[in-house]
mmCIF file of N, CA and C in Angstrom:
data_model
loop_
_atom_site.group_PDB
_atom_site.id
_atom_site.type_symbol
_atom_site.label_atom_id
_atom_site.label_comp_id
_atom_site.label_asym_id
_atom_site.label_seq_id
_atom_site.Cartn_x
_atom_site.Cartn_y
_atom_site.Cartn_z
ATOM 1 N N MET I 7 -17.109 -8.724 -23.381
ATOM 2 C CA MET I 7 -15.695 -8.733 -23.630
ATOM 3 C C MET I 7 -15.418 -7.975 -24.920
ATOM 4 N N THR I 8 -14.318 -7.272 -24.905
ATOM 5 C CA THR I 8 -13.954 -6.496 -26.078
ATOM 6 C C THR I 8 -12.607 -6.958 -26.613
ATOM 7 N N ASP I 9 -12.355 -6.635 -27.860
ATOM 8 C CA ASP I 9 -11.071 -6.923 -28.470
ATOM 9 C C ASP I 9 -10.257 -5.648 -28.531
ATOM 10 N N ASP I 10 -8.945 -5.783 -28.336
ATOM 11 C CA ASP I 10 -8.024 -4.662 -28.429
ATOM 12 C C ASP I 10 -7.056 -4.963 -29.562
ATOM 13 N N GLU I 11 -6.827 -3.985 -30.403
ATOM 14 C CA GLU I 11 -5.963 -4.158 -31.563
ATOM 15 C C GLU I 11 -4.559 -4.635 -31.182
ATOM 16 N N ASP I 12 -4.014 -4.112 -30.085
ATOM 17 C CA ASP I 12 -2.651 -4.441 -29.686
ATOM 18 C C ASP I 12 -2.555 -5.655 -28.769
ATOM 19 N N TYR I 13 -3.553 -5.862 -27.925
ATOM 20 C CA TYR I 13 -3.434 -6.874 -26.881
ATOM 21 C C TYR I 13 -4.395 -8.051 -27.011
ATOM 22 N N GLY I 14 -5.338 -7.976 -27.892
ATOM 23 C CA GLY I 14 -6.277 -9.081 -28.065
ATOM 24 C C GLY I 14 -7.518 -8.942 -27.207
ATOM 25 N N ARG I 15 -8.152 -10.073 -26.966
ATOM 26 C CA ARG I 15 -9.431 -10.106 -26.265
ATOM 27 C C ARG I 15 -9.266 -9.892 -24.756
ATOM 28 N N LEU I 16 -10.091 -9.048 -24.188
ATOM 29 C CA LEU I 16 -10.117 -8.802 -22.753
ATOM 30 C C LEU I 16 -10.803 -9.981 -22.075
ATOM 31 N N VAL I 17 -10.128 -10.601 -21.109
ATOM 32 C CA VAL I 17 -10.708 -11.764 -20.456
ATOM 33 C C VAL I 17 -11.090 -11.501 -19.005
ATOM 34 N N PHE I 18 -10.576 -10.421 -18.410
ATOM 35 C CA PHE I 18 -10.886 -10.144 -17.014
ATOM 36 C C PHE I 18 -10.570 -8.698 -16.703
ATOM 37 N N THR I 19 -11.437 -8.058 -15.923
ATOM 38 C CA THR I 19 -11.135 -6.714 -15.421
ATOM 39 C C THR I 19 -11.427 -6.672 -13.932
ATOM 40 N N ARG I 20 -10.706 -5.840 -13.242
ATOM 41 C CA ARG I 20 -10.895 -5.647 -11.806
ATOM 42 C C ARG I 20 -10.682 -4.179 -11.529
ATOM 43 N N THR I 21 -11.631 -3.562 -10.878
ATOM 44 C CA THR I 21 -11.537 -2.144 -10.598
ATOM 45 C C THR I 21 -11.073 -1.904 -9.170
ATOM 46 N N ARG I 22 -10.673 -0.681 -8.907
ATOM 47 C CA ARG I 22 -10.313 -0.276 -7.546
ATOM 48 C C ARG I 22 -11.523 -0.466 -6.628
ATOM 49 N N GLU I 23 -12.711 -0.163 -7.130
ATOM 50 C CA GLU I 23 -13.945 -0.354 -6.364
ATOM 51 C C GLU I 23 -14.125 -1.819 -5.958
ATOM 52 N N ASP I 24 -13.807 -2.740 -6.874
ATOM 53 C CA ASP I 24 -13.873 -4.174 -6.559
ATOM 54 C C ASP I 24 -12.927 -4.509 -5.399
ATOM 55 N N ALA I 25 -11.721 -3.949 -5.431
ATOM 56 C CA ALA I 25 -10.721 -4.235 -4.393
ATOM 57 C C ALA I 25 -11.156 -3.698 -3.030
ATOM 58 N N TYR I 26 -11.822 -2.543 -3.002
ATOM 59 C CA TYR I 26 -12.373 -2.035 -1.729
ATOM 60 C C TYR I 26 -13.495 -2.949 -1.236
ATOM 61 N N ALA I 27 -14.359 -3.339 -2.159
ATOM 62 C CA ALA I 27 -15.535 -4.129 -1.788
ATOM 63 C C ALA I 27 -15.162 -5.490 -1.208
ATOM 64 N N ASP I 28 -14.129 -6.127 -1.738
ATOM 65 C CA ASP I 28 -13.768 -7.454 -1.229
ATOM 66 C C ASP I 28 -12.715 -7.417 -0.121
ATOM 67 N N GLY I 29 -12.287 -6.219 0.285
ATOM 68 C CA GLY I 29 -11.350 -6.095 1.396
ATOM 69 C C GLY I 29 -9.886 -6.174 1.007
ATOM 70 N N THR I 30 -9.588 -6.239 -0.290
ATOM 71 C CA THR I 30 -8.198 -6.269 -0.732
ATOM 72 C C THR I 30 -7.521 -4.926 -0.459
ATOM 73 N N PHE I 31 -8.241 -3.822 -0.663
ATOM 74 C CA PHE I 31 -7.739 -2.477 -0.372
ATOM 75 C C PHE I 31 -8.390 -1.978 0.905
ATOM 76 N N ILE I 32 -7.591 -1.378 1.768
ATOM 77 C CA ILE I 32 -8.074 -0.802 3.015
ATOM 78 C C ILE I 32 -7.633 0.657 3.045
ATOM 79 N N THR I 33 -8.564 1.553 3.282
ATOM 80 C CA THR I 33 -8.244 2.971 3.374
ATOM 81 C C THR I 33 -7.561 3.264 4.708
ATOM 82 N N ILE I 34 -6.455 3.977 4.644
ATOM 83 C CA ILE I 34 -5.763 4.425 5.852
ATOM 84 C C ILE I 34 -6.348 5.780 6.224
ATOM 85 N N PRO I 35 -6.729 5.980 7.483
ATOM 86 C CA PRO I 35 -7.318 7.255 7.884
ATOM 87 C C PRO I 35 -6.388 8.439 7.575
ATOM 88 N N PRO I 36 -6.929 9.535 7.041
ATOM 89 C CA PRO I 36 -6.112 10.702 6.712
ATOM 90 C C PRO I 36 -5.276 11.206 7.894
ATOM 91 N N ALA I 37 -5.810 11.124 9.108
ATOM 92 C CA ALA I 37 -5.065 11.600 10.280
ATOM 93 C C ALA I 37 -3.786 10.791 10.491
ATOM 94 N N ALA I 38 -3.825 9.493 10.180
ATOM 95 C CA ALA I 38 -2.626 8.657 10.328
ATOM 96 C C ALA I 38 -1.560 9.081 9.319
ATOM 97 N N GLY I 39 -1.975 9.356 8.103
ATOM 98 C CA GLY I 39 -1.030 9.838 7.098
ATOM 99 C C GLY I 39 -0.468 11.198 7.465
ATOM 100 N N ALA I 40 -1.337 12.104 7.910
ATOM 101 C CA ALA I 40 -0.891 13.446 8.283
ATOM 102 C C ALA I 40 0.104 13.403 9.437
ATOM 103 N N ALA I 41 -0.083 12.468 10.381
ATOM 104 C CA ALA I 41 0.845 12.343 11.513
ATOM 105 C C ALA I 41 2.243 11.967 11.042
ATOM 106 N N ALA I 42 2.346 11.336 9.867
ATOM 107 C CA ALA I 42 3.638 10.970 9.299
ATOM 108 C C ALA I 42 4.040 11.930 8.172
ATOM 109 N N SER I 43 3.338 13.051 8.056
ATOM 110 C CA SER I 43 3.595 14.076 7.037
ATOM 111 C C SER I 43 3.313 13.590 5.617
ATOM 112 N N ILE I 44 2.353 12.687 5.476
ATOM 113 C CA ILE I 44 1.893 12.259 4.151
ATOM 114 C C ILE I 44 0.494 12.823 3.980
ATOM 115 N N ASN I 45 0.364 13.762 3.063
ATOM 116 C CA ASN I 45 -0.902 14.476 2.918
ATOM 117 C C ASN I 45 -1.584 14.159 1.595
ATOM 118 N N MET I 46 -1.831 12.878 1.392
ATOM 119 C CA MET I 46 -2.618 12.428 0.243
ATOM 120 C C MET I 46 -3.361 11.180 0.689
ATOM 121 N N PRO I 47 -4.411 10.813 -0.019
ATOM 122 C CA PRO I 47 -5.122 9.591 0.355
ATOM 123 C C PRO I 47 -4.183 8.391 0.326
ATOM 124 N N LEU I 48 -4.366 7.496 1.296
ATOM 125 C CA LEU I 48 -3.522 6.316 1.442
ATOM 126 C C LEU I 48 -4.359 5.052 1.446
ATOM 127 N N ILE I 49 -3.832 4.030 0.780
ATOM 128 C CA ILE I 49 -4.449 2.708 0.756
ATOM 129 C C ILE I 49 -3.362 1.714 1.128
ATOM 130 N N ILE I 50 -3.733 0.677 1.851
ATOM 131 C CA ILE I 50 -2.827 -0.431 2.105
ATOM 132 C C ILE I 50 -3.557 -1.713 1.722
ATOM 133 N N THR I 51 -2.852 -2.640 1.120
ATOM 134 C CA THR I 51 -3.496 -3.903 0.781
ATOM 135 C C THR I 51 -3.667 -4.729 2.054
ATOM 136 N N ALA I 52 -4.607 -5.645 2.010
ATOM 137 C CA ALA I 52 -4.870 -6.481 3.186
ATOM 138 C C ALA I 52 -3.633 -7.288 3.571
ATOM 139 N N ASP I 53 -2.895 -7.806 2.592
ATOM 140 C CA ASP I 53 -1.705 -8.586 2.904
ATOM 141 C C ASP I 53 -0.591 -7.719 3.481
ATOM 142 N N ALA I 54 -0.423 -6.509 2.974
ATOM 143 C CA ALA I 54 0.583 -5.602 3.533
ATOM 144 C C ALA I 54 0.202 -5.200 4.958
ATOM 145 N N ARG I 55 -1.079 -4.975 5.197
ATOM 146 C CA ARG I 55 -1.533 -4.645 6.541
ATOM 147 C C ARG I 55 -1.251 -5.806 7.491
ATOM 148 N N LYS I 56 -1.551 -7.017 7.025
ATOM 149 C CA LYS I 56 -1.313 -8.201 7.854
ATOM 150 C C LYS I 56 0.179 -8.356 8.158
ATOM 151 N N GLY I 57 1.025 -8.088 7.171
ATOM 152 C CA GLY I 57 2.453 -8.277 7.335
ATOM 153 C C GLY I 57 3.159 -7.218 8.142
ATOM 154 N N PHE I 58 2.633 -5.979 8.133
ATOM 155 C CA PHE I 58 3.357 -4.879 8.754
ATOM 156 C C PHE I 58 2.604 -4.133 9.848
ATOM 157 N N VAL I 59 1.294 -4.252 9.899
ATOM 158 C CA VAL I 59 0.516 -3.413 10.823
ATOM 159 C C VAL I 59 -0.273 -4.218 11.847
ATOM 160 N N ALA I 60 -0.938 -5.269 11.411
ATOM 161 C CA ALA I 60 -1.834 -6.022 12.292
ATOM 162 C C ALA I 60 -1.063 -6.718 13.401
ATOM 163 N N GLY I 61 -1.665 -6.777 14.559
ATOM 164 C CA GLY I 61 -1.063 -7.472 15.690
ATOM 165 C C GLY I 61 -2.132 -7.854 16.689
ATOM 166 N N THR I 62 -1.721 -8.503 17.731
ATOM 167 C CA THR I 62 -2.671 -8.915 18.761
ATOM 168 C C THR I 62 -2.500 -8.119 20.046
ATOM 169 N N ASP I 63 -1.589 -7.159 20.045
ATOM 170 C CA ASP I 63 -1.308 -6.409 21.270
ATOM 171 C C ASP I 63 -2.071 -5.092 21.363
ATOM 172 N N GLY I 64 -2.919 -4.793 20.384
ATOM 173 C CA GLY I 64 -3.718 -3.573 20.424
ATOM 174 C C GLY I 64 -2.981 -2.330 19.971
ATOM 175 N N ASP I 65 -1.768 -2.468 19.421
ATOM 176 C CA ASP I 65 -1.014 -1.285 19.016
ATOM 177 C C ASP I 65 -0.886 -1.179 17.499
ATOM 178 N N ASP I 66 -1.947 -1.497 16.779
ATOM 179 C CA ASP I 66 -1.909 -1.375 15.329
ATOM 180 C C ASP I 66 -1.600 0.052 14.900
ATOM 181 N N TYR I 67 -2.129 1.053 15.623
ATOM 182 C CA TYR I 67 -1.873 2.446 15.251
ATOM 183 C C TYR I 67 -0.384 2.770 15.376
ATOM 184 N N GLY I 68 0.264 2.273 16.416
ATOM 185 C CA GLY I 68 1.699 2.512 16.589
ATOM 186 C C GLY I 68 2.505 1.909 15.449
ATOM 187 N N ARG I 69 2.169 0.674 15.055
ATOM 188 C CA ARG I 69 2.865 0.040 13.940
ATOM 189 C C ARG I 69 2.563 0.755 12.631
ATOM 190 N N LEU I 70 1.318 1.183 12.443
ATOM 191 C CA LEU I 70 0.969 1.934 11.237
ATOM 192 C C LEU I 70 1.792 3.210 11.161
ATOM 193 N N HIS I 71 1.930 3.912 12.281
ATOM 194 C CA HIS I 71 2.731 5.136 12.303
ATOM 195 C C HIS I 71 4.191 4.827 11.946
ATOM 196 N N THR I 72 4.725 3.728 12.458
ATOM 197 C CA THR I 72 6.098 3.331 12.134
ATOM 198 C C THR I 72 6.251 3.101 10.633
ATOM 199 N N VAL I 73 5.312 2.362 10.048
ATOM 200 C CA VAL I 73 5.362 2.079 8.612
ATOM 201 C C VAL I 73 5.227 3.364 7.803
ATOM 202 N N LEU I 74 4.260 4.209 8.157
ATOM 203 C CA LEU I 74 4.059 5.445 7.400
ATOM 204 C C LEU I 74 5.246 6.391 7.536
ATOM 205 N N SER I 75 5.889 6.403 8.686
ATOM 206 C CA SER I 75 7.095 7.228 8.864
ATOM 207 C C SER I 75 8.215 6.724 7.948
ATOM 208 N N ALA I 76 8.347 5.396 7.828
ATOM 209 C CA ALA I 76 9.341 4.829 6.919
ATOM 210 C C ALA I 76 9.022 5.180 5.471
ATOM 211 N N VAL I 77 7.739 5.156 5.113
ATOM 212 C CA VAL I 77 7.320 5.549 3.764
ATOM 213 C C VAL I 77 7.680 7.009 3.521
ATOM 214 N N ALA I 78 7.367 7.872 4.484
ATOM 215 C CA ALA I 78 7.654 9.305 4.328
ATOM 216 C C ALA I 78 9.147 9.541 4.122
ATOM 217 N N ARG I 79 9.994 8.848 4.881
ATOM 218 C CA ARG I 79 11.443 9.001 4.712
ATOM 219 C C ARG I 79 11.883 8.523 3.327
ATOM 220 N N ALA I 80 11.316 7.402 2.864
ATOM 221 C CA ALA I 80 11.666 6.880 1.542
ATOM 222 C C ALA I 80 11.238 7.847 0.447
ATOM 223 N N ILE I 81 10.078 8.445 0.598
ATOM 224 C CA ILE I 81 9.586 9.409 -0.389
ATOM 225 C C ILE I 81 10.493 10.633 -0.423
ATOM 226 N N GLU I 82 10.916 11.106 0.746
ATOM 227 C CA GLU I 82 11.818 12.265 0.806
ATOM 228 C C GLU I 82 13.127 11.998 0.077
ATOM 229 N N LYS I 83 13.606 10.767 0.117
ATOM 230 C CA LYS I 83 14.885 10.413 -0.499
ATOM 231 C C LYS I 83 14.774 10.173 -1.999
ATOM 232 N N SER I 84 13.572 9.964 -2.504
ATOM 233 C CA SER I 84 13.412 9.602 -3.900
ATOM 234 C C SER I 84 12.389 10.499 -4.585
ATOM 235 N N PRO I 85 12.765 11.123 -5.694
ATOM 236 C CA PRO I 85 11.802 11.967 -6.408
ATOM 237 C C PRO I 85 10.857 11.178 -7.310
ATOM 238 N N ALA I 86 11.064 9.877 -7.446
ATOM 239 C CA ALA I 86 10.258 9.056 -8.358
ATOM 240 C C ALA I 86 8.855 8.835 -7.809
ATOM 241 N N ASN I 87 7.918 8.510 -8.687
ATOM 242 C CA ASN I 87 6.556 8.192 -8.279
ATOM 243 C C ASN I 87 6.453 6.800 -7.677
ATOM 244 N N GLU I 88 7.411 5.951 -7.958
ATOM 245 C CA GLU I 88 7.403 4.609 -7.400
ATOM 246 C C GLU I 88 8.539 4.520 -6.393
ATOM 247 N N VAL I 89 8.208 4.113 -5.181
ATOM 248 C CA VAL I 89 9.194 4.040 -4.117
ATOM 249 C C VAL I 89 9.173 2.633 -3.544
ATOM 250 N N CYS I 90 10.319 1.994 -3.519
ATOM 251 C CA CYS I 90 10.443 0.684 -2.893
ATOM 252 C C CYS I 90 11.371 0.851 -1.703
ATOM 253 N N PHE I 91 10.995 0.361 -0.552
ATOM 254 C CA PHE I 91 11.821 0.570 0.628
ATOM 255 C C PHE I 91 11.737 -0.624 1.551
ATOM 256 N N VAL I 92 12.711 -0.718 2.448
ATOM 257 C CA VAL I 92 12.749 -1.774 3.445
ATOM 258 C C VAL I 92 12.423 -1.149 4.790
ATOM 259 N N VAL I 93 11.484 -1.732 5.499
ATOM 260 C CA VAL I 93 11.211 -1.308 6.873
ATOM 261 C C VAL I 93 12.215 -2.067 7.736
ATOM 262 N N PRO I 94 13.201 -1.370 8.320
ATOM 263 C CA PRO I 94 14.228 -2.054 9.114
ATOM 264 C C PRO I 94 13.625 -2.790 10.309
ATOM 265 N N ALA I 95 14.193 -3.963 10.605
ATOM 266 C CA ALA I 95 13.702 -4.764 11.723
ATOM 267 C C ALA I 95 13.731 -3.964 13.018
ATOM 268 N N GLY I 96 14.702 -3.088 13.173
ATOM 269 C CA GLY I 96 14.811 -2.279 14.388
ATOM 270 C C GLY I 96 13.658 -1.313 14.586
ATOM 271 N N GLU I 97 12.928 -1.017 13.514
ATOM 272 C CA GLU I 97 11.782 -0.106 13.631
ATOM 273 C C GLU I 97 10.495 -0.842 13.975
ATOM 274 N N LEU I 98 10.515 -2.180 13.898
ATOM 275 C CA LEU I 98 9.329 -2.949 14.253
ATOM 276 C C LEU I 98 9.330 -3.200 15.750
ATOM 277 N N PHE I 99 8.176 -3.368 16.301
ATOM 278 C CA PHE I 99 8.040 -3.571 17.736
ATOM 279 C C PHE I 99 8.719 -4.864 18.159
ATOM 280 N N SER I 100 9.443 -4.842 19.279
ATOM 281 C CA SER I 100 10.129 -6.043 19.739
ATOM 282 C C SER I 100 9.107 -7.103 20.122
ATOM 283 N N GLY I 101 9.471 -8.350 19.926
ATOM 284 C CA GLY I 101 8.585 -9.447 20.255
ATOM 285 C C GLY I 101 7.596 -9.763 19.154
ATOM 286 N N ARG I 102 7.571 -8.958 18.120
ATOM 287 C CA ARG I 102 6.647 -9.201 17.019
ATOM 288 C C ARG I 102 7.192 -10.325 16.149
ATOM 289 N N GLU I 103 6.357 -11.286 15.859
ATOM 290 C CA GLU I 103 6.764 -12.414 15.025
ATOM 291 C C GLU I 103 6.986 -11.942 13.597
ATOM 292 N N THR I 104 8.094 -12.363 13.017
ATOM 293 C CA THR I 104 8.390 -11.958 11.652
ATOM 294 C C THR I 104 7.413 -12.604 10.669
ATOM 295 N N THR I 105 7.085 -11.880 9.625
ATOM 296 C CA THR I 105 6.188 -12.402 8.602
ATOM 297 C C THR I 105 6.967 -12.838 7.371
ATOM 298 N N GLY I 106 8.251 -12.547 7.339
ATOM 299 C CA GLY I 106 9.055 -12.840 6.157
ATOM 300 C C GLY I 106 9.023 -11.706 5.144
ATOM 301 N N ALA I 107 8.097 -10.792 5.272
ATOM 302 C CA ALA I 107 8.019 -9.644 4.364
ATOM 303 C C ALA I 107 8.913 -8.545 4.917
ATOM 304 N N ASP I 108 9.844 -8.060 4.100
ATOM 305 C CA ASP I 108 10.719 -6.998 4.572
ATOM 306 C C ASP I 108 10.675 -5.763 3.677
ATOM 307 N N ARG I 109 9.809 -5.776 2.687
ATOM 308 C CA ARG I 109 9.699 -4.630 1.797
ATOM 309 C C ARG I 109 8.242 -4.314 1.514
ATOM 310 N N LEU I 110 7.990 -3.058 1.347
ATOM 311 C CA LEU I 110 6.706 -2.587 0.833
ATOM 312 C C LEU I 110 6.990 -1.813 -0.440
ATOM 313 N N ILE I 111 6.050 -1.825 -1.342
ATOM 314 C CA ILE I 111 6.103 -0.974 -2.518
ATOM 315 C C ILE I 111 5.092 0.141 -2.264
ATOM 316 N N ALA I 112 5.526 1.358 -2.465
ATOM 317 C CA ALA I 112 4.631 2.509 -2.353
ATOM 318 C C ALA I 112 4.514 3.118 -3.738
ATOM 319 N N ILE I 113 3.301 3.173 -4.262
ATOM 320 C CA ILE I 113 3.077 3.684 -5.607
ATOM 321 C C ILE I 113 2.066 4.821 -5.561
ATOM 322 N N THR I 114 2.431 5.935 -6.167
ATOM 323 C CA THR I 114 1.487 7.033 -6.327
ATOM 324 C C THR I 114 0.849 6.879 -7.699
ATOM 325 N N GLU I 115 -0.477 6.823 -7.709
ATOM 326 C CA GLU I 115 -1.209 6.681 -8.956
ATOM 327 C C GLU I 115 -2.487 7.495 -8.881
ATOM 328 N N PRO I 116 -3.091 7.788 -10.018
ATOM 329 C CA PRO I 116 -4.320 8.578 -9.983
ATOM 330 C C PRO I 116 -5.501 7.774 -9.466
ATOM 331 N N GLY I 117 -6.321 8.447 -8.655
ATOM 332 C CA GLY I 117 -7.554 7.848 -8.168
ATOM 333 C C GLY I 117 -8.665 8.006 -9.186
ATOM 334 N N GLU I 118 -9.877 7.755 -8.754
ATOM 335 C CA GLU I 118 -11.034 7.784 -9.655
ATOM 336 C C GLU I 118 -11.240 9.139 -10.325
ATOM 337 N N THR I 119 -10.904 10.212 -9.622
ATOM 338 C CA THR I 119 -11.101 11.548 -10.194
ATOM 339 C C THR I 119 -9.778 12.221 -10.544
ATOM 340 N N GLY I 120 -8.692 11.433 -10.608
ATOM 341 C CA GLY I 120 -7.399 11.969 -11.002
ATOM 342 C C GLY I 120 -6.513 12.422 -9.855
ATOM 343 N N GLU I 121 -7.047 12.438 -8.630
ATOM 344 C CA GLU I 121 -6.251 12.851 -7.480
ATOM 345 C C GLU I 121 -5.188 11.794 -7.179
ATOM 346 N N PRO I 122 -4.000 12.195 -6.701
ATOM 347 C CA PRO I 122 -2.978 11.197 -6.395
ATOM 348 C C PRO I 122 -3.361 10.378 -5.163
ATOM 349 N N ILE I 123 -3.137 9.079 -5.248
ATOM 350 C CA ILE I 123 -3.372 8.157 -4.143
ATOM 351 C C ILE I 123 -2.105 7.338 -3.961
ATOM 352 N N LEU I 124 -1.680 7.168 -2.721
ATOM 353 C CA LEU I 124 -0.498 6.365 -2.426
ATOM 354 C C LEU I 124 -0.965 5.004 -1.954
ATOM 355 N N THR I 125 -0.581 3.956 -2.696
ATOM 356 C CA THR I 125 -0.964 2.591 -2.366
ATOM 357 C C THR I 125 0.249 1.839 -1.859
ATOM 358 N N LEU I 126 0.105 1.204 -0.677
ATOM 359 C CA LEU I 126 1.156 0.395 -0.084
ATOM 360 C C LEU I 126 0.822 -1.057 -0.298
ATOM 361 N N MET I 127 1.777 -1.827 -0.839
ATOM 362 C CA MET I 127 1.534 -3.228 -1.137
ATOM 363 C C MET I 127 2.818 -4.032 -1.008
ATOM 364 N N LEU I 128 2.681 -5.339 -0.973
ATOM 365 C CA LEU I 128 3.834 -6.221 -0.992
ATOM 366 C C LEU I 128 4.344 -6.334 -2.422
ATOM 367 N N PRO I 129 5.634 -6.654 -2.591
ATOM 368 C CA PRO I 129 6.183 -6.717 -3.953
ATOM 369 C C PRO I 129 5.436 -7.674 -4.874
ATOM 370 N N ASP I 130 4.950 -8.805 -4.353
ATOM 371 C CA ASP I 130 4.268 -9.753 -5.227
ATOM 372 C C ASP I 130 2.835 -9.355 -5.561
ATOM 373 N N GLU I 131 2.367 -8.229 -5.021
ATOM 374 C CA GLU I 131 1.014 -7.739 -5.329
ATOM 375 C C GLU I 131 1.016 -6.735 -6.462
ATOM 376 N N MET I 132 2.184 -6.396 -6.939
ATOM 377 C CA MET I 132 2.294 -5.368 -7.964
ATOM 378 C C MET I 132 1.852 -5.889 -9.307
#
């Protein structure tokens, strides 16, 4: 543990590598992002995936495309690096049980080598 002049003693650290290893971060295949015109590495948190993508009907790819298309539209409307948007209920597949989550946060941040990575998460995961 180290001490910081401004913030005091460091009590815990967690790396992006830790989040991949324990399943908190899930890599979205580049082809899925490209299909929605998002051409940068994409990550979704396990809880965001559960809330917006996972299902029992075998159409996770269809829901992922819906979510990524909504992200792409939100990014087009906002020049900021942080984008908060609502996935409208009408864009979700009918018959899908609501999870209570109606927003995702999309954040562009530098990856391990400085490349931009877009991370999708629930608001309480920020």
